[in-house]
Amino acid sequence: MLNWLQSIGHRTFNRFSRVGRGSLFLWQCLLSLSYVFTKPMLLVRQLYSVGVQTLLIILVAGLFVGMVLALQAYIVLVDFGAEESISLMVSLSILRELGPVFTGLLFAGRAGSALTAEIGLMKSTEQLSGMEMMAVNPMKYIIAPRFLAGVISVPLLTSIFMAIAILGGYFVAIEMLGIYEGVFWSQMQTKVDFYEDLMNGMIKSLVFGFVVVWIAVFEGYDCVPTSEGLGQATTRTVVHGSLAVLGLDFLLTALMFNV
Amino acid sequence: MNTRNLEITVGAFVVLAVLAMVMLSLKVSNLSSYGAAGNVYEIQAQFENIGGLKVRSPVSAGGVRVGKVADISYNNKQFTAVVTMQLEGAYQFPLDTSASILTAGLLGEQYVGLEPGGDEEYLVQGGEIELTQSALVLEQVIGQFLFSKAQETQGE
């Protein structure tokens, strides 16, 4: 009984110390960001492995999400004779919710896990401590470029996701369901607001990117340097990253679209 | 991968994202209509009841969209709803223009319809439309109809 009580306290303290280390880590990382601007090639290399390599899954996912949304919207709206509003339903749900959330989830799965595994392996093979021995700060050289690349990539990927999803919806609506092209675009333009819908979606994606990348690099940096610890850290990145995206999405939606 | 190829792929990625953003802002959202935002003027109108009118609802004259509803507030002295409309500068309306709140279709969205009068002077920034007609509230119309029907049968 006493042992059980003790283990609760122990775990609680562990949680708090993780949160504390995570926050300190973020602070150090933000302080090291200025170094990246003096060495832009570090950033470009990470933009490639974090952003460009996630592009394919984003394109495919976006296309199919847009197409499915258009089909489903048609099934419901045709009963009310409002099938012209397909474009409105597709564009608003993509811009406000699905674009940022899907990109955040896919990014956590594709790039976040890769980041954690990469940094974690560097730690377990003692490359990070090797760097410190050579007076190279791994925070500046390894962590900061990856962090910045992630924060930049997610909004870029989100805008690509949104565009391709709307093109997918357009394809289904015009080619398969026979909606008039002019009606499709004009319905969208009259109701979708640049600031209210598009910009709020982009702000969401910026927040998601920040949080997911923070979790990913921290889990890698903080992992137990064994093969098992590395596996756990990678899993935690995907699980915590996805949950953070979904939870924050609810919060941001409640704030932005004052319901 | 060598540095040059790396730069090219990352550059292509960024360009693609920028193109996507341009398409979203110009083709999907109403950013293009903000372009004329420098040339607009605001007028006000007071209604007894605005029904389901919302901010950003269209303002049209003769079926042509000439502006949008910029703000809705309540005048607590005269107990009327104050609707501020933002009209495009290219369109001008006489002082005795009347405004009414109409519904597009039977269940469609509500909009402000402007009916130009014959005055020689035009509405300018900050002007007010005096002649207004409230929204048609379906419950009130049905209530009136039933009331008059009941009176008819009593009279017989």
Short mmCIF file of C-alpha atoms in Angstrom, two decimals:
data_model
loop_
_atom_site.label_atom_id
_atom_site.label_comp_id
_atom_site.label_asym_id
_atom_site.label_seq_id
_atom_site.Cartn_x
_atom_site.Cartn_y
_atom_site.Cartn_z
CA MET A 1 0.00 0.00 0.00
CA LEU A 2 2.70 2.40 1.00
CA ASN A 3 4.73 1.44 -2.06
CA TRP A 4 1.74 2.11 -4.25
CA LEU A 5 1.25 5.58 -2.77
CA GLN A 6 4.93 6.26 -3.17
CA SER A 7 4.83 5.26 -6.84
CA ILE A 8 1.98 7.74 -7.49
CA GLY A 9 4.02 10.55 -6.02
CA HIS A 10 7.09 9.43 -7.93
CA ARG A 11 5.24 9.44 -11.26
CA THR A 12 3.67 12.80 -10.58
CA PHE A 13 7.05 14.33 -9.86
CA ASN A 14 8.44 12.72 -13.01
CA ARG A 15 5.65 14.33 -15.08
CA PHE A 16 6.35 17.74 -13.59
CA SER A 17 10.06 17.43 -14.17
CA ARG A 18 9.41 16.48 -17.81
CA VAL A 19 7.23 19.56 -18.28
CA GLY A 20 9.92 21.66 -16.65
CA ARG A 21 12.71 20.20 -18.81
CA GLY A 22 10.52 20.65 -21.88
CA SER A 23 9.96 24.34 -21.14
CA LEU A 24 13.64 24.99 -20.41
CA PHE A 25 14.52 23.12 -23.59
CA LEU A 26 12.14 25.32 -25.61
CA TRP A 27 13.66 28.45 -24.07
CA GLN A 28 17.23 27.34 -24.93
CA CYS A 29 16.12 26.38 -28.40
CA LEU A 30 14.53 29.81 -29.00
CA LEU A 31 17.72 31.49 -27.75
CA SER A 32 19.79 29.42 -30.20
CA LEU A 33 17.61 30.33 -33.19
CA SER A 34 19.70 33.37 -34.05
CA TYR A 35 22.59 31.03 -34.92
CA VAL A 36 20.50 29.48 -37.71
CA PHE A 37 20.22 32.82 -39.48
CA THR A 38 24.00 33.04 -39.76
CA LYS A 39 24.17 29.52 -41.26
CA PRO A 40 21.16 29.31 -43.64
CA MET A 41 22.45 26.14 -45.29
CA LEU A 42 21.66 24.20 -42.09
CA LEU A 43 18.07 25.36 -42.40
CA VAL A 44 17.77 24.48 -46.09
CA ARG A 45 19.00 20.95 -45.42
CA GLN A 46 16.37 20.50 -42.70
CA LEU A 47 13.64 22.11 -44.80
CA TYR A 48 14.34 19.36 -47.30
CA SER A 49 14.14 16.46 -44.87
CA VAL A 50 11.27 17.90 -42.81
CA GLY A 51 9.22 19.75 -45.43
CA VAL A 52 9.87 18.39 -48.90
CA GLN A 53 9.82 14.76 -47.84
CA THR A 54 6.41 15.24 -46.19
CA LEU A 55 5.02 16.84 -49.33
CA LEU A 56 3.92 13.65 -51.09
CA ILE A 57 1.74 12.33 -48.27
CA ILE A 58 0.22 15.80 -47.88
CA LEU A 59 -0.63 16.01 -51.59
CA VAL A 60 -2.23 12.56 -51.71
CA ALA A 61 -4.13 13.00 -48.44
CA GLY A 62 -5.34 16.46 -49.43
CA LEU A 63 -6.60 15.31 -52.80
CA PHE A 64 -8.62 12.45 -51.36
CA VAL A 65 -9.99 14.44 -48.41
CA GLY A 66 -11.27 17.09 -50.84
CA MET A 67 -12.83 14.51 -53.15
CA VAL A 68 -14.55 12.58 -50.36
CA LEU A 69 -15.88 15.79 -48.79
CA ALA A 70 -17.43 16.84 -52.10
CA LEU A 71 -19.10 13.46 -52.54
CA GLN A 72 -20.48 13.40 -49.00
CA ALA A 73 -21.66 17.01 -49.23
CA TYR A 74 -23.49 16.20 -52.45
CA ILE A 75 -25.35 13.27 -50.88
CA VAL A 76 -26.70 15.49 -48.12
CA LEU A 77 -27.25 18.70 -50.05
CA VAL A 78 -28.96 17.21 -53.10
CA ASP A 79 -31.99 16.34 -50.94
CA PHE A 80 -32.51 20.04 -50.29
CA GLY A 81 -31.81 21.07 -53.86
CA ALA A 82 -28.75 22.95 -52.60
CA GLU A 83 -26.04 21.00 -54.40
CA GLU A 84 -24.54 24.29 -55.60
CA SER A 85 -23.37 24.86 -52.03
CA ILE A 86 -20.94 21.92 -52.28
CA SER A 87 -18.06 24.30 -52.90
CA LEU A 88 -18.94 26.31 -49.82
CA MET A 89 -19.05 23.26 -47.58
CA VAL A 90 -15.81 21.86 -48.98
CA SER A 91 -13.88 25.12 -48.80
CA LEU A 92 -15.06 26.19 -45.34
CA SER A 93 -14.41 22.83 -43.71
CA ILE A 94 -11.01 22.56 -45.38
CA LEU A 95 -9.87 26.10 -44.57
CA ARG A 96 -11.14 26.25 -41.01
CA GLU A 97 -10.54 22.75 -39.68
CA LEU A 98 -9.42 19.92 -41.87
CA GLY A 99 -6.47 21.64 -43.55
CA PRO A 100 -4.57 22.60 -40.38
CA VAL A 101 -5.60 19.52 -38.37
CA PHE A 102 -4.84 16.95 -41.07
CA THR A 103 -1.51 18.56 -41.83
CA GLY A 104 -0.65 18.64 -38.13
CA LEU A 105 -1.49 14.96 -37.67
CA LEU A 106 0.30 13.83 -40.82
CA PHE A 107 3.29 15.98 -39.94
CA ALA A 108 3.50 14.45 -36.46
CA GLY A 109 3.39 11.00 -38.00
CA ARG A 110 5.74 11.52 -40.91
CA ALA A 111 8.24 14.22 -39.93
CA GLY A 112 7.84 14.35 -36.14
CA SER A 113 8.66 10.67 -35.64
CA ALA A 114 11.63 10.97 -38.01
CA LEU A 115 12.95 13.98 -36.08
CA THR A 116 12.67 12.16 -32.75
CA ALA A 117 14.33 9.02 -34.07
CA GLU A 118 17.15 11.00 -35.66
CA ILE A 119 17.94 13.10 -32.60
CA GLY A 120 17.41 10.14 -30.27
CA LEU A 121 19.85 8.00 -32.22
CA MET A 122 22.38 10.84 -32.15
CA LYS A 123 22.00 10.85 -28.40
CA SER A 124 22.28 7.09 -27.93
CA THR A 125 25.34 6.87 -30.19
CA GLU A 126 26.80 9.75 -28.14
CA GLN A 127 27.13 12.07 -31.10
CA LEU A 128 25.53 14.85 -29.10
CA SER A 129 28.00 14.51 -26.22
CA GLY A 130 30.78 14.19 -28.80
CA MET A 131 29.80 17.56 -30.19
CA GLU A 132 29.82 19.09 -26.75
CA MET A 133 33.35 17.72 -26.27
CA MET A 134 34.40 19.55 -29.42
CA ALA A 135 32.80 22.74 -28.06
CA VAL A 136 30.03 22.61 -30.66
CA ASN A 137 26.71 23.40 -29.06
CA PRO A 138 24.26 20.70 -30.29
CA MET A 139 21.41 23.05 -29.37
CA LYS A 140 22.56 25.50 -32.02
CA TYR A 141 23.83 23.05 -34.58
CA ILE A 142 21.29 20.19 -34.36
CA ILE A 143 18.14 21.29 -32.56
CA ALA A 144 17.56 24.90 -33.62
CA PRO A 145 17.67 24.29 -37.44
CA ARG A 146 15.27 21.35 -37.12
CA PHE A 147 12.92 23.33 -34.94
CA LEU A 148 12.84 26.34 -37.25
CA ALA A 149 12.47 24.15 -40.34
CA GLY A 150 9.45 22.46 -38.78
CA VAL A 151 7.79 25.71 -37.75
CA ILE A 152 8.25 27.07 -41.29
CA SER A 153 7.21 23.87 -43.05
CA VAL A 154 3.86 23.26 -41.40
CA PRO A 155 2.10 26.45 -42.62
CA LEU A 156 3.58 25.91 -46.10
CA LEU A 157 2.36 22.31 -46.15
CA THR A 158 -1.02 23.43 -44.85
CA SER A 159 -1.52 25.91 -47.66
CA ILE A 160 -0.60 23.21 -50.18
CA PHE A 161 -3.01 20.79 -48.50
CA MET A 162 -5.83 23.34 -48.63
CA ALA A 163 -5.25 24.16 -52.28
CA ILE A 164 -5.03 20.56 -53.44
CA ALA A 165 -8.09 19.56 -51.36
CA ILE A 166 -10.18 22.29 -52.93
CA LEU A 167 -8.93 21.23 -56.38
CA GLY A 168 -9.95 17.65 -55.51
CA GLY A 169 -13.41 18.85 -54.50
CA TYR A 170 -13.57 20.89 -57.70
CA PHE A 171 -12.71 17.85 -59.81
CA VAL A 172 -15.41 15.70 -58.20
CA ALA A 173 -18.04 18.44 -58.28
CA ILE A 174 -17.50 19.44 -61.93
CA GLU A 175 -16.51 16.16 -63.58
CA MET A 176 -18.51 13.62 -61.60
CA LEU A 177 -21.50 15.47 -60.18
CA GLY A 178 -22.06 18.02 -62.93
CA ILE A 179 -22.06 21.25 -60.90
CA TYR A 180 -21.53 24.38 -63.00
CA GLU A 181 -18.00 25.66 -62.77
CA GLY A 182 -18.95 29.33 -62.39
CA VAL A 183 -21.37 28.56 -59.56
CA PHE A 184 -18.69 26.52 -57.81
CA TRP A 185 -16.16 29.36 -57.61
CA SER A 186 -18.60 32.24 -57.12
CA GLN A 187 -20.35 30.54 -54.17
CA MET A 188 -16.96 30.16 -52.55
CA GLN A 189 -15.83 33.72 -53.15
CA THR A 190 -18.97 35.35 -51.79
CA LYS A 191 -18.91 33.46 -48.50
CA VAL A 192 -15.27 32.63 -47.68
CA ASP A 193 -13.61 35.53 -45.91
CA PHE A 194 -9.88 36.10 -46.31
CA TYR A 195 -9.17 37.08 -42.71
CA GLU A 196 -11.92 35.21 -40.90
CA ASP A 197 -11.45 31.84 -42.60
CA LEU A 198 -8.15 31.60 -44.46
CA MET A 199 -5.96 33.56 -42.04
CA ASN A 200 -7.43 31.88 -38.95
CA GLY A 201 -6.66 28.53 -40.55
CA MET A 202 -3.09 29.59 -41.18
CA ILE A 203 -2.70 30.82 -37.58
CA LYS A 204 -3.92 27.42 -36.42
CA SER A 205 -1.37 25.67 -38.60
CA LEU A 206 1.42 27.86 -37.21
CA VAL A 207 0.44 26.92 -33.65
CA PHE A 208 0.19 23.22 -34.51
CA GLY A 209 3.56 23.27 -36.23
CA PHE A 210 5.20 24.94 -33.25
CA VAL A 211 3.77 22.46 -30.75
CA VAL A 212 4.36 19.31 -32.82
CA VAL A 213 7.97 20.20 -33.60
CA TRP A 214 8.62 21.16 -30.00
CA ILE A 215 7.33 17.78 -28.83
CA ALA A 216 9.29 15.94 -31.54
CA VAL A 217 12.70 17.50 -30.89
CA PHE A 218 12.26 17.43 -27.13
CA GLU A 219 11.33 13.75 -27.08
CA GLY A 220 14.39 12.98 -29.17
CA TYR A 221 16.69 15.10 -27.02
CA ASP A 222 15.26 13.78 -23.76
CA CYS A 223 14.92 10.09 -24.68
CA VAL A 224 16.44 7.24 -22.68
CA PRO A 225 19.52 6.40 -24.79
CA THR A 226 18.67 2.74 -25.40
CA SER A 227 16.94 1.11 -28.34
CA GLU A 228 13.84 0.61 -26.20
CA GLY A 229 13.85 4.20 -24.95
CA LEU A 230 14.21 5.43 -28.51
CA GLY A 231 11.16 3.41 -29.59
CA GLN A 232 9.12 4.78 -26.70
CA ALA A 233 10.19 8.33 -27.46
CA THR A 234 9.13 8.00 -31.10
CA THR A 235 5.74 6.60 -30.08
CA ARG A 236 5.27 9.41 -27.56
CA THR A 237 6.00 12.01 -30.25
CA VAL A 238 3.23 10.70 -32.48
CA VAL A 239 0.70 10.17 -29.68
CA HIS A 240 1.34 13.39 -27.76
CA GLY A 241 1.75 15.40 -30.96
CA SER A 242 -1.57 14.20 -32.37
CA LEU A 243 -3.42 14.73 -29.09
CA ALA A 244 -1.94 18.20 -28.75
CA VAL A 245 -3.11 19.09 -32.27
CA LEU A 246 -6.66 17.87 -31.61
CA GLY A 247 -6.93 19.52 -28.20
CA LEU A 248 -5.50 22.83 -29.36
CA ASP A 249 -7.78 22.76 -32.38
CA PHE A 250 -10.84 22.75 -30.15
CA LEU A 251 -9.42 25.61 -28.09
CA LEU A 252 -8.46 27.73 -31.09
CA THR A 253 -11.80 27.13 -32.81
CA ALA A 254 -13.66 28.22 -29.69
CA LEU A 255 -11.49 31.36 -29.54
CA MET A 256 -11.53 32.30 -33.22
CA PHE A 257 -15.03 31.60 -34.43
CA ASN A 258 -16.69 32.97 -31.26
CA VAL A 259 -19.48 30.44 -31.06
CA MET B 1 22.15 14.77 -52.08
CA ASN B 2 24.41 17.60 -53.15
CA THR B 3 23.85 21.17 -52.10
CA ARG B 4 22.60 22.48 -55.43
CA ASN B 5 19.88 19.85 -55.84
CA LEU B 6 18.89 20.43 -52.24
CA GLU B 7 18.48 24.14 -52.86
CA ILE B 8 16.46 23.52 -56.01
CA THR B 9 13.99 21.11 -54.36
CA VAL B 10 13.51 23.31 -51.32
CA GLY B 11 13.04 26.31 -53.61
CA ALA B 12 10.43 24.44 -55.63
CA PHE B 13 8.65 23.47 -52.40
CA VAL B 14 8.48 27.07 -51.21
CA VAL B 15 7.30 28.31 -54.62
CA LEU B 16 4.59 25.63 -54.66
CA ALA B 17 3.40 26.73 -51.22
CA VAL B 18 3.34 30.39 -52.28
CA LEU B 19 1.36 29.50 -55.42
CA ALA B 20 -1.10 27.55 -53.27
CA MET B 21 -1.46 30.56 -50.97
CA VAL B 22 -2.07 32.90 -53.93
CA MET B 23 -4.70 30.54 -55.33
CA LEU B 24 -6.40 30.30 -51.94
CA SER B 25 -6.50 34.05 -51.43
CA LEU B 26 -7.57 35.10 -54.92
CA LYS B 27 -9.68 32.21 -56.17
CA VAL B 28 -11.18 30.79 -52.98
CA SER B 29 -11.51 33.70 -50.55
CA ASN B 30 -12.82 37.18 -51.14
CA LEU B 31 -9.45 38.93 -51.01
CA SER B 32 -9.95 40.29 -54.54
CA SER B 33 -12.99 42.23 -53.33
CA TYR B 34 -10.84 43.84 -50.61
CA GLY B 35 -8.83 45.36 -53.45
CA ALA B 36 -11.47 48.02 -54.01
CA ALA B 37 -11.66 48.65 -50.27
CA GLY B 38 -10.00 52.06 -50.64
CA ASN B 39 -12.98 53.28 -52.58
CA VAL B 40 -15.99 52.61 -50.38
CA TYR B 41 -18.39 54.71 -48.33
CA GLU B 42 -20.57 53.84 -45.40
CA ILE B 43 -24.21 54.70 -44.89
CA GLN B 44 -26.61 53.85 -42.12
CA ALA B 45 -30.21 52.76 -41.97
CA GLN B 46 -32.53 52.08 -39.05
CA PHE B 47 -34.89 49.15 -39.14
CA GLU B 48 -37.60 48.03 -36.73
CA ASN B 49 -36.65 44.41 -37.26
CA ILE B 50 -33.76 43.00 -39.24
CA GLY B 51 -34.75 39.34 -39.02
CA GLY B 52 -31.78 37.12 -39.79
CA LEU B 53 -29.50 39.76 -41.33
CA LYS B 54 -25.84 39.31 -40.42
CA VAL B 55 -22.61 41.23 -40.76
CA ARG B 56 -21.19 40.56 -44.26
CA SER B 57 -24.65 39.96 -45.74
CA PRO B 58 -24.86 41.41 -49.25
CA VAL B 59 -26.39 44.78 -50.14
CA SER B 60 -27.87 44.81 -53.60
CA ALA B 61 -29.73 47.19 -55.88
CA GLY B 62 -31.81 45.75 -58.70
CA GLY B 63 -30.26 42.35 -58.05
CA VAL B 64 -26.69 43.60 -58.45
CA ARG B 65 -24.39 43.33 -55.46
CA VAL B 66 -23.22 46.84 -54.58
CA GLY B 67 -21.81 46.37 -51.07
CA LYS B 68 -22.08 44.53 -47.80
CA VAL B 69 -23.35 44.97 -44.27
CA ALA B 70 -20.42 46.24 -42.21
CA ASP B 71 -21.94 46.48 -38.76
CA ILE B 72 -25.17 45.86 -36.88
CA SER B 73 -26.00 47.53 -33.58
CA TYR B 74 -29.03 48.47 -31.52
CA ASN B 75 -30.15 52.03 -30.89
CA ASN B 76 -31.37 51.99 -27.32
CA LYS B 77 -33.05 55.43 -27.54
CA GLN B 78 -35.33 54.81 -30.50
CA PHE B 79 -35.38 51.02 -30.05
CA THR B 80 -34.39 50.28 -33.60
CA ALA B 81 -31.68 48.16 -35.19
CA VAL B 82 -28.96 50.24 -36.83
CA VAL B 83 -27.41 48.64 -39.91
CA THR B 84 -24.19 50.15 -41.27
CA MET B 85 -23.65 49.33 -44.92
CA GLN B 86 -20.43 49.60 -46.87
CA LEU B 87 -21.12 50.49 -50.50
CA GLU B 88 -18.63 50.53 -53.33
CA GLY B 89 -17.67 54.00 -54.47
CA ALA B 90 -18.56 53.25 -58.07
CA TYR B 91 -22.26 53.14 -57.16
CA GLN B 92 -24.13 56.24 -56.03
CA PHE B 93 -27.67 56.46 -54.78
CA PRO B 94 -30.09 59.41 -54.40
CA LEU B 95 -30.88 60.77 -50.93
CA ASP B 96 -34.41 59.37 -50.92
CA THR B 97 -33.34 55.80 -51.62
CA SER B 98 -35.30 53.26 -49.61
CA ALA B 99 -33.83 50.13 -48.04
CA SER B 100 -35.68 46.93 -47.29
CA ILE B 101 -34.59 43.59 -45.91
CA LEU B 102 -35.43 40.83 -48.34
CA THR B 103 -34.94 37.09 -48.49
CA ALA B 104 -33.29 35.31 -51.40
CA GLY B 105 -35.71 32.51 -52.23
CA LEU B 106 -38.13 31.11 -49.68
CA LEU B 107 -35.54 29.97 -47.13
CA GLY B 108 -32.43 31.67 -48.49
CA GLU B 109 -30.19 34.17 -46.78
CA GLN B 110 -31.35 37.70 -46.06
CA TYR B 111 -29.95 40.78 -47.75
CA VAL B 112 -30.54 44.51 -47.92
CA GLY B 113 -32.22 45.65 -51.12
CA LEU B 114 -31.86 49.30 -52.14
CA GLU B 115 -34.59 51.01 -54.18
CA PRO B 116 -33.30 54.30 -55.66
CA GLY B 117 -35.56 57.38 -55.42
CA GLY B 118 -35.61 60.50 -57.58
CA ASP B 119 -33.63 63.02 -55.55
CA GLU B 120 -30.91 64.95 -57.32
CA GLU B 121 -28.46 64.79 -54.46
CA TYR B 122 -26.57 61.64 -53.60
CA LEU B 123 -25.86 59.76 -50.40
CA VAL B 124 -22.34 60.34 -49.14
CA GLN B 125 -20.11 58.86 -46.41
CA GLY B 126 -21.98 58.84 -43.11
CA GLY B 127 -25.34 59.44 -44.77
CA GLU B 128 -28.54 57.84 -43.56
CA ILE B 129 -31.38 56.17 -45.41
CA GLU B 130 -34.69 57.42 -43.98
CA LEU B 131 -37.11 55.09 -45.74
CA THR B 132 -36.74 51.56 -44.50
CA GLN B 133 -38.82 48.45 -44.51
CA SER B 134 -38.33 45.72 -41.93
CA ALA B 135 -37.70 42.08 -42.57
CA LEU B 136 -40.67 39.85 -43.14
CA VAL B 137 -40.90 37.57 -40.12
CA LEU B 138 -42.79 34.44 -41.08
CA GLU B 139 -44.44 33.97 -37.67
CA GLN B 140 -45.89 37.49 -37.72
CA VAL B 141 -47.24 37.05 -41.27
CA ILE B 142 -48.93 33.76 -40.38
CA GLY B 143 -50.29 35.31 -37.18
CA GLN B 144 -51.82 38.22 -39.10
CA PHE B 145 -53.26 35.87 -41.68
CA LEU B 146 -54.95 33.70 -39.03
CA PHE B 147 -56.27 36.78 -37.23
CA SER B 148 -57.85 38.23 -40.36
CA LYS B 149 -59.26 34.84 -41.30
CA ALA B 150 -60.86 34.53 -37.87
CA GLN B 151 -62.43 37.98 -38.20
CA GLU B 152 -63.88 37.06 -41.61
CA THR B 153 -65.59 33.97 -40.25
CA GLN B 154 -66.97 35.95 -37.31
CA GLY B 155 -68.44 38.54 -39.65
CA GLU B 156 -70.41 35.95 -41.62
#
